[in-house]
Structures are given as structure tokens and as C-alpha cells.
Coordinates of C-alpha atoms in Angstrom, one line a residue:
M7 CA 34.5 -3.2 -55.6
P8 CA 32.8 -4.2 -52.4
Q9 CA 29.6 -2.3 -51.7
Q10 CA 29.7 0.3 -48.9
S11 CA 27.6 -0.4 -45.9
T12 CA 24.4 1.5 -45.8
K13 CA 23.9 1.0 -42.1
G14 CA 23.3 4.1 -40.1
P15 CA 24.5 5.0 -36.7
R16 CA 23.3 2.8 -33.8
L17 CA 21.8 3.6 -30.4
T18 CA 21.3 1.0 -27.7
I19 CA 18.8 2.0 -24.9
I20 CA 19.2 0.0 -21.7
G21 CA 15.8 0.0 -20.0
G22 CA 12.3 -0.5 -21.5
G23 CA 10.4 1.9 -19.3
A24 CA 8.9 5.4 -19.8
A25 CA 12.2 7.2 -20.5
G26 CA 13.5 4.4 -22.7
F27 CA 10.5 4.3 -25.0
F28 CA 10.0 8.0 -25.2
L29 CA 13.7 8.4 -26.1
A30 CA 13.5 5.7 -28.7
V31 CA 10.3 7.0 -30.4
N32 CA 11.5 10.6 -30.5
V33 CA 15.1 10.1 -31.6
K34 CA 13.9 7.7 -34.3
R35 CA 11.5 10.4 -35.6
M36 CA 14.3 13.0 -35.5
V37 CA 16.9 10.7 -37.2
P38 CA 15.2 8.0 -39.3
T39 CA 18.5 6.4 -40.3
L40 CA 19.4 5.8 -36.7
E41 CA 19.2 2.1 -35.7
V42 CA 17.6 2.0 -32.3
T43 CA 17.4 -1.0 -30.0
I44 CA 15.7 -1.1 -26.6
C45 CA 17.1 -3.8 -24.2
E46 CA 14.8 -4.6 -21.2
R47 CA 15.9 -7.2 -18.6
R48 CA 12.3 -8.2 -17.8
R49 CA 9.9 -10.0 -20.1
K50 CA 7.5 -7.1 -20.0
V51 CA 8.2 -3.5 -21.0
L52 CA 6.7 -0.4 -19.4
A53 CA 5.8 -2.3 -16.2
K54 CA 5.9 0.7 -14.0
V55 CA 3.8 2.8 -16.4
E56 CA 1.1 0.1 -16.3
V57 CA 0.6 0.4 -12.5
S58 CA 1.2 4.1 -12.2
G59 CA -1.8 6.2 -11.0
G60 CA -3.5 3.0 -9.8
G61 CA -3.5 1.6 -13.3
R62 CA -4.8 4.8 -14.9
C63 CA -1.3 6.4 -15.5
N64 CA -0.9 9.8 -14.1
C65 CA 1.2 10.8 -17.0
T66 CA 2.0 14.4 -16.1
N67 CA 0.7 17.4 -14.1
T68 CA -0.3 20.9 -15.2
F69 CA 2.1 22.4 -12.6
E70 CA -0.4 25.2 -12.0
E71 CA -0.3 24.7 -8.3
I72 CA 3.5 24.5 -8.2
G73 CA 5.1 27.9 -7.5
D74 CA 8.6 26.5 -7.1
L75 CA 9.8 23.3 -8.8
R76 CA 11.4 22.3 -5.5
Q77 CA 7.9 21.7 -4.2
A78 CA 7.5 18.9 -6.7
Y79 CA 11.1 17.7 -7.0
P80 CA 13.1 17.4 -3.8
R81 CA 16.1 16.5 -6.0
G82 CA 16.8 17.7 -9.5
A83 CA 14.6 20.8 -9.6
S84 CA 17.3 23.2 -10.9
L85 CA 18.1 20.9 -13.8
L86 CA 14.5 20.3 -14.7
K87 CA 13.8 24.0 -14.6
R88 CA 16.4 24.4 -17.3
L89 CA 15.2 21.4 -19.4
F90 CA 11.4 22.3 -19.1
R91 CA 12.1 25.4 -21.3
R92 CA 12.7 23.0 -24.2
F93 CA 10.2 20.2 -23.4
G94 CA 8.0 20.6 -20.3
P95 CA 4.5 19.6 -19.2
K96 CA 2.7 21.6 -21.9
E97 CA 4.8 19.9 -24.7
T98 CA 4.1 16.5 -23.1
Y99 CA 0.3 17.1 -23.1
E100 CA 0.5 18.2 -26.8
W101 CA 2.7 15.2 -27.7
F102 CA 0.4 12.6 -26.4
E103 CA -2.7 14.2 -27.8
R104 CA -1.0 14.5 -31.2
H105 CA -0.2 10.8 -31.1
G106 CA -3.7 9.7 -30.5
V107 CA -4.0 9.8 -26.6
P108 CA -6.7 12.3 -25.5
L109 CA -5.9 13.5 -22.0
T110 CA -7.9 15.0 -19.1
V111 CA -7.0 17.2 -16.2
Q112 CA -8.4 16.4 -12.7
E113 CA -9.2 19.1 -10.1
D114 CA -5.9 18.4 -8.4
Q115 CA -4.1 19.2 -11.7
C116 CA -3.0 15.6 -12.3
V117 CA -3.2 14.6 -16.0
F118 CA -4.6 11.2 -17.1
P119 CA -5.6 9.6 -20.4
Q120 CA -9.3 10.1 -21.0
A121 CA -9.6 6.3 -21.2
Q122 CA -8.5 6.2 -17.5
D123 CA -6.3 3.3 -18.5
S124 CA -2.5 3.1 -18.5
H125 CA -2.6 1.0 -21.6
A126 CA -3.6 4.0 -23.6
I127 CA -0.1 5.4 -22.9
I128 CA 1.6 2.0 -23.3
D129 CA -0.1 1.1 -26.6
C130 CA 0.9 4.5 -27.9
L131 CA 4.5 4.2 -27.1
V132 CA 4.9 0.5 -28.1
G133 CA 2.9 1.0 -31.3
E134 CA 4.9 4.1 -32.3
A135 CA 8.2 2.3 -31.6
R136 CA 7.2 -0.7 -33.7
R137 CA 5.9 1.5 -36.5
L138 CA 9.2 3.4 -36.6
G139 CA 11.3 0.2 -36.7
V140 CA 12.7 0.3 -33.1
R141 CA 14.0 -3.1 -32.1
I142 CA 12.7 -4.3 -28.7
R143 CA 14.6 -7.0 -26.9
T144 CA 13.3 -8.4 -23.6
D145 CA 14.9 -10.9 -21.1
C146 CA 18.1 -9.0 -21.8
E147 CA 20.5 -8.9 -18.9
I148 CA 23.2 -6.3 -19.2
D149 CA 25.7 -5.4 -16.5
V150 CA 25.3 -1.6 -16.1
N151 CA 27.6 -1.0 -13.1
A152 CA 30.4 0.4 -15.2
L153 CA 28.0 2.5 -17.2
L154 CA 26.5 4.0 -14.0
D155 CA 30.0 4.7 -12.7
G156 CA 30.8 6.6 -15.9
E157 CA 33.9 4.5 -16.6
A158 CA 32.6 2.7 -19.6
S159 CA 34.4 3.5 -22.8
D160 CA 35.3 -0.2 -23.3
H161 CA 31.8 -1.5 -22.2
P162 CA 30.6 -4.3 -24.5
C163 CA 27.5 -2.2 -25.4
F164 CA 29.8 0.2 -27.3
A165 CA 31.1 -2.6 -29.5
D166 CA 27.5 -2.8 -30.9
A167 CA 26.5 0.8 -30.8
D168 CA 27.7 4.3 -31.5
F169 CA 25.6 5.7 -28.7
V170 CA 24.3 4.2 -25.4
A171 CA 21.5 5.5 -23.2
V172 CA 20.8 4.2 -19.7
T173 CA 17.2 4.5 -18.8
I174 CA 16.9 1.7 -16.2
G175 CA 14.8 3.7 -13.7
G176 CA 15.6 3.6 -9.9
T177 CA 18.6 1.8 -8.7
P178 CA 17.8 0.9 -5.1
R179 CA 20.6 -1.6 -4.7
R180 CA 23.4 0.9 -5.5
N181 CA 25.2 2.7 -2.8
G182 CA 23.7 6.1 -2.1
C183 CA 20.2 5.2 -3.4
V184 CA 17.3 5.0 -1.0
P185 CA 13.6 4.5 -1.5
S186 CA 11.3 7.4 -2.0
L187 CA 7.4 7.6 -2.2
F188 CA 6.4 5.1 0.4
T189 CA 3.8 4.8 3.2
F190 CA 4.4 4.7 6.9
N191 CA 4.0 1.8 9.3
I192 CA 2.5 3.1 12.6
H193 CA 2.0 0.6 15.4
D194 CA -1.3 2.1 16.9
E195 CA -4.1 -0.5 17.0
A196 CA -6.7 2.2 17.7
L197 CA -5.6 4.2 14.7
Q198 CA -5.4 1.1 12.5
R199 CA -9.1 0.3 13.3
L200 CA -9.9 3.5 11.4
M201 CA -8.6 1.9 8.2
G202 CA -10.2 3.3 5.1
T203 CA -10.7 6.7 6.7
V204 CA -9.7 9.6 4.5
V205 CA -9.0 13.2 5.7
E206 CA -8.9 15.5 2.7
D207 CA -6.6 18.2 4.0
C208 CA -3.9 17.3 6.6
I209 CA -0.4 18.6 7.3
V210 CA 2.2 16.0 8.3
S211 CA 5.7 16.9 9.5
I212 CA 8.7 15.5 11.2
P213 CA 9.2 17.6 14.4
G214 CA 12.5 19.5 14.8
T215 CA 12.9 19.7 11.0
K216 CA 11.5 21.7 8.1
M217 CA 10.1 18.5 6.5
R218 CA 6.4 18.9 6.1
A219 CA 3.7 18.1 3.5
Q220 CA 0.0 18.9 3.0
G221 CA -2.7 17.0 1.3
A222 CA -5.1 14.1 1.8
L223 CA -4.2 11.3 4.3
L224 CA -5.5 7.8 4.2
V225 CA -5.5 5.6 7.4
T226 CA -4.6 2.0 6.5
H227 CA -4.4 -1.3 8.4
W228 CA -0.6 -0.8 8.7
G229 CA -0.6 3.0 9.4
M230 CA -0.8 5.9 7.1
S231 CA -0.8 6.6 3.3
G232 CA -2.2 9.1 0.9
P233 CA -0.7 12.1 -0.9
A234 CA 0.4 13.9 2.2
I235 CA 2.4 10.9 3.5
L236 CA 3.9 10.1 0.1
R237 CA 5.1 13.7 -0.3
L238 CA 6.6 13.7 3.1
S239 CA 8.4 10.4 2.4
S240 CA 9.9 12.0 -0.7
Y241 CA 11.0 15.2 1.0
A242 CA 12.5 13.3 3.9
A243 CA 13.7 10.2 2.0
R244 CA 17.4 10.5 3.0
M245 CA 16.6 11.4 6.6
L246 CA 14.2 8.5 7.0
A247 CA 16.7 6.1 5.6
D248 CA 19.5 7.4 7.8
N249 CA 17.2 6.8 10.8
E250 CA 16.1 3.3 9.7
Y251 CA 12.6 4.6 9.1
R252 CA 12.1 5.3 12.8
L253 CA 11.2 8.9 13.4
P254 CA 8.5 10.9 15.2
L255 CA 5.6 12.2 13.1
I256 CA 3.2 15.0 13.8
V257 CA -0.3 15.1 12.1
N258 CA -2.3 18.3 11.9
W259 CA -5.8 16.8 11.1
V260 CA -7.4 20.1 10.1
G261 CA -4.8 21.6 7.8
E262 CA -4.7 24.9 9.8
T263 CA -1.4 25.9 11.4
N264 CA -2.9 28.6 13.7
A265 CA -3.8 26.7 16.8
E266 CA -5.7 29.7 18.3
E267 CA -8.0 29.8 15.3
V268 CA -8.6 26.1 15.6
R269 CA -9.3 26.5 19.3
G270 CA -11.7 29.4 18.6
A271 CA -13.6 27.4 16.0
L272 CA -13.8 24.4 18.3
V273 CA -15.2 26.5 21.1
A274 CA -17.8 28.0 18.8
C275 CA -18.9 24.6 17.5
L276 CA -19.2 23.2 21.1
G277 CA -21.3 26.3 22.1
E278 CA -23.6 25.9 19.1
N279 CA -24.2 22.2 20.1
A280 CA -24.2 22.6 23.9
Q281 CA -26.7 19.9 24.6
K282 CA -25.4 17.3 22.2
Q283 CA -22.9 14.5 23.0
M284 CA -19.5 15.5 21.7
A285 CA -19.4 12.3 19.7
N286 CA -22.4 13.4 17.8
I287 CA -20.9 16.6 16.2
R288 CA -18.4 16.8 13.4
P289 CA -16.2 19.9 13.8
F290 CA -14.0 20.9 10.8
G291 CA -15.9 18.3 8.7
L292 CA -13.8 15.5 10.1
P293 CA -14.9 11.9 9.5
S294 CA -17.0 10.7 12.5
R295 CA -14.7 7.7 13.2
L296 CA -11.6 9.9 13.4
W297 CA -13.4 12.5 15.6
E298 CA -14.5 9.8 18.0
Y299 CA -10.9 8.4 18.0
L300 CA -9.6 11.8 19.0
L301 CA -12.3 12.2 21.7
R302 CA -11.2 8.9 23.2
K303 CA -7.6 9.9 23.0
A304 CA -8.5 13.1 24.9
S305 CA -10.6 11.1 27.4
V306 CA -13.8 13.1 26.7
A307 CA -15.7 10.7 24.5
D308 CA -18.7 10.5 27.0
K309 CA -19.1 14.2 27.6
R310 CA -21.7 16.6 26.3
C311 CA -20.4 19.7 24.5
A312 CA -21.4 21.9 27.4
E313 CA -19.4 19.8 29.8
A314 CA -16.1 20.3 28.0
S315 CA -13.6 22.0 30.3
R316 CA -10.9 24.5 29.3
K317 CA -8.4 21.7 29.8
D318 CA -10.5 19.4 27.5
I319 CA -10.6 22.0 24.8
N320 CA -6.9 22.6 25.0
R321 CA -6.2 18.9 24.7
L322 CA -8.5 18.5 21.7
T323 CA -6.9 21.6 20.0
E324 CA -3.5 20.0 20.5
L325 CA -4.6 16.7 19.0
L326 CA -6.3 18.4 16.1
T327 CA -3.2 20.5 15.2
A328 CA -0.2 18.4 16.5
D329 CA -1.2 14.8 17.0
P330 CA 2.0 12.8 17.7
Y331 CA 2.9 9.4 16.3
S332 CA 6.0 7.2 15.7
I333 CA 7.0 6.0 12.3
A334 CA 7.9 2.3 12.7
G335 CA 9.0 1.4 9.2
R336 CA 7.9 1.8 5.6
C337 CA 5.7 0.1 3.1
H338 CA 5.9 0.2 -0.7
H339 CA 3.3 2.4 -2.5
K340 CA 1.5 -0.4 -4.4
E341 CA 3.9 -1.7 -7.0
E342 CA 5.4 1.7 -7.8
F343 CA 9.0 2.3 -6.8
V344 CA 10.9 5.5 -6.8
T345 CA 14.4 6.1 -5.5
C346 CA 16.2 9.0 -4.1
G347 CA 19.7 9.0 -5.6
G348 CA 21.3 7.8 -8.8
V349 CA 23.8 9.2 -11.3
S350 CA 24.8 12.6 -10.0
I351 CA 23.7 15.6 -12.0
D352 CA 27.2 16.9 -11.6
D353 CA 28.5 13.9 -13.7
V354 CA 26.4 14.8 -16.8
D355 CA 26.3 17.7 -19.2
R356 CA 23.3 19.8 -18.1
D357 CA 22.3 20.5 -21.7
T358 CA 22.6 17.0 -23.2
L359 CA 22.6 14.6 -20.2
E360 CA 25.8 13.0 -21.7
S361 CA 28.3 11.5 -19.3
K362 CA 31.2 13.8 -18.6
R363 CA 33.5 10.8 -18.3
T364 CA 32.4 8.7 -21.3
P365 CA 31.5 10.3 -24.6
N366 CA 28.3 9.1 -26.3
L367 CA 26.9 7.7 -23.0
F368 CA 23.6 9.3 -22.0
F369 CA 21.2 9.0 -19.0
A370 CA 17.5 9.7 -18.8
G371 CA 14.7 9.1 -16.3
E372 CA 14.9 8.1 -12.7
V373 CA 18.4 6.6 -13.1
L374 CA 19.5 10.2 -12.7
D375 CA 19.4 11.8 -9.2
I376 CA 16.0 13.3 -9.9
D377 CA 12.8 12.3 -8.2
G378 CA 9.5 13.9 -7.5
I379 CA 6.5 13.7 -5.3
T380 CA 3.4 11.8 -6.3
G381 CA 1.1 13.4 -8.9
G382 CA 2.6 12.8 -12.3
F383 CA 5.9 14.5 -11.6
N384 CA 8.2 11.5 -12.0
L385 CA 6.8 10.6 -15.4
Q386 CA 7.1 14.2 -16.5
A387 CA 10.8 14.1 -15.5
A388 CA 11.2 10.9 -17.6
W389 CA 9.6 12.4 -20.7
T390 CA 11.7 15.6 -20.4
T391 CA 15.0 14.0 -19.8
A392 CA 14.3 11.4 -22.6
Y393 CA 13.5 14.2 -25.1
T394 CA 16.6 16.1 -24.1
V395 CA 18.8 13.0 -24.9
A396 CA 16.9 12.5 -28.2
E397 CA 17.8 16.0 -29.3
A398 CA 21.4 15.6 -28.1
I399 CA 21.9 12.4 -30.2
R400 CA 20.1 14.1 -33.2
D401 CA 22.6 17.0 -33.0
R402 CA 25.5 14.6 -32.6
V403 CA 24.5 12.5 -35.6

């Protein structure tokens, strides 16, 4: 009699990024008999993890400053709220520490490896995958269009696997997907000469809309960057794309929305320094170069504090709280790339992330229409959705 095959069920994971590896490691631990293969089209796996957080890997966030998940996830908040009950930021923190990666929490609630090196996360995931017997294939080009469209029951991947999971990350070339998390080009030579200037607490907004974000702002040689700008780019990703990245921008340099309070504080500061040149004071703790730039913009750079007229004070108050600019394009945020759009949440089962059209086809990570602001939120979505798919496949097996 011929021997019966002892091969177990097979899973093919398309995409060797954060979600792909986290899915592979966890599902293999849950179902040791499952044959798991990761297929990555590049020569290098976990490339985005390597550059995330400036090479330090902002792997999650405590969420302690997030009152509503929509603050962190412009798209996908309701689904993640559901999935976080099973595997959220607390479980992520414990998972990495349990697997030999000590973590640390910054003042802004961002979580990094104590080593301050993304390779701590990469080595953990790749090492665990190899230890568990996950097969890793690179330079592996697979046409995923049919899979992304959900009409994939006859896709070649299913000839070699019982389950297929797509974890390819953002899909910027597909219809309906647009970039998110990017910096702004602003054609203002006087502003650009302030490159390197950081203002710790700004509010940036698109006038005439509810799109606004608060946080640190960095002036660059091309325009503006920093957490405040990156958050606004995420919130307004679709609107900016629809307008070809040409929209007005308002900057509140002092992080205070009550203009009268700002005016009062400015008057008090000028009164306390009446005999000084206005350029020699630093109201609101603003960087001196920025304050001098605003003085020139208000045409009062050569005046003493006592010489400031009511009109001068009103103009400065306006610039401090509602300084207008024009967005003239976008730049990538270093090598990180996040997209708004992807496989619609309506097309997957909200408990398993399985395709509603094709049985045994799952999605995890940014390939779904889920994206977050900067601060570890996108990687947390990857860990959570990957773990969800791992549990779903475990239960199916």
C-alpha cells in the first residue's frame, strides 16, 4: 500500500514585511503542522521596518494620548477598535518583550526597542521565522491583481496552498490608492532659509475644512515637515490628492487657538521689554530665527517694543495664530511610504479578515484600507491584523 502523505496544510504569505512576518511566526506557533512560505518580491525582507522611526523602529504606541481611535487612524478606526480587544498595543508590547526585545516608551508615548535599532525587531522576526521552519523566498514576483480584486479562486497560488494571505503593504499604483504621510513643498525662500528650525507645538490646518493637526513642525529646505505636517497629510490624504497637492495651509505657530489670549500675552511681553528691540525678545518661546522672520513679514523688524502700534500688534497676532501659506506639492517622508486606500474593509470578514468573495484568502497590514498617522500606529495595525489572520487560519485548520 502506498504511504499516506504526512504533509500538513499549506499557507502562502505574499509580502515579506511587518504583517507578513508577524502572521507567519504566530500562525506557525499556533499550528506547528502548517507549512508556511513567505514570498517577497524584493531581495530584502522587512525593508520598511528597517527605516521606520528613523532606523530605530517606532514599533507601536501606548495610545495613552488617544481618546478616540479616529485621531490615530483616519481610515480603519472602527475595525481596529474591534480587533484591539483581541490583540492590541498592550499585547504587542508583551509579545516583543517575551520574544527577547526589551522596549522603551518615550515621553510622546511612542514605543521603541531599547536598543534604538530597527534590527532588534527585524532579527527577532526573521530569527523566530527560521527557528519555526518558515520558508522565506525573495525575488519572488507574483501577480496579485486578481487577489486584490477578490476574484481569485483559480489563482495559481491556490494550486500550491490551502490558504493565501496578502500582506504586500501599500498599493499606490492601484486605482483609489493615494499617498499618505508626506511632507509639504512650500515655495517661500524666506521660510526655507529657516531650514532646521523646530517649533514644538504648532497647529496646522486647511482653511475652510475640519482638517487640522497639532504637534511639532520642522522647517526644511523644501517647505515643512514634522509630526504636525505628517498628521495633516494623513487626515487630508484624499483631499490633497484630489487637488493635486495644491491647497492653502494655515500655521498657528503658538499652539493656542484663542487669538485674544495670544494678543494679550504679546502685549504683556512687549510691555515688559519696552526698551528692547523687538528682534531681541522671544515671546512664546519661539526660535529666534522664526520670530525674526515673522517680524520681517509684519514689517516691524527694526522697531523697539515700545514703538509697536496697535496695528503692528494685530498683524503679529494674526501671523502667530493664522500664518497663511500655499502647499505646492508633496515629498516622501524619508523612505517610508504609507497609502490611503486598499482592499475595502467591506470586502472582508471583520472578525477574520478573510475575503468575502474568495474563501481561504486573507488580508493583513496596509494592503487593507487602514492607515494611521505617524507615531507607531501603522505598525500596530500590521501586528493586530496579522495576529487576527493567524487566529482565523488556526481555527480553520
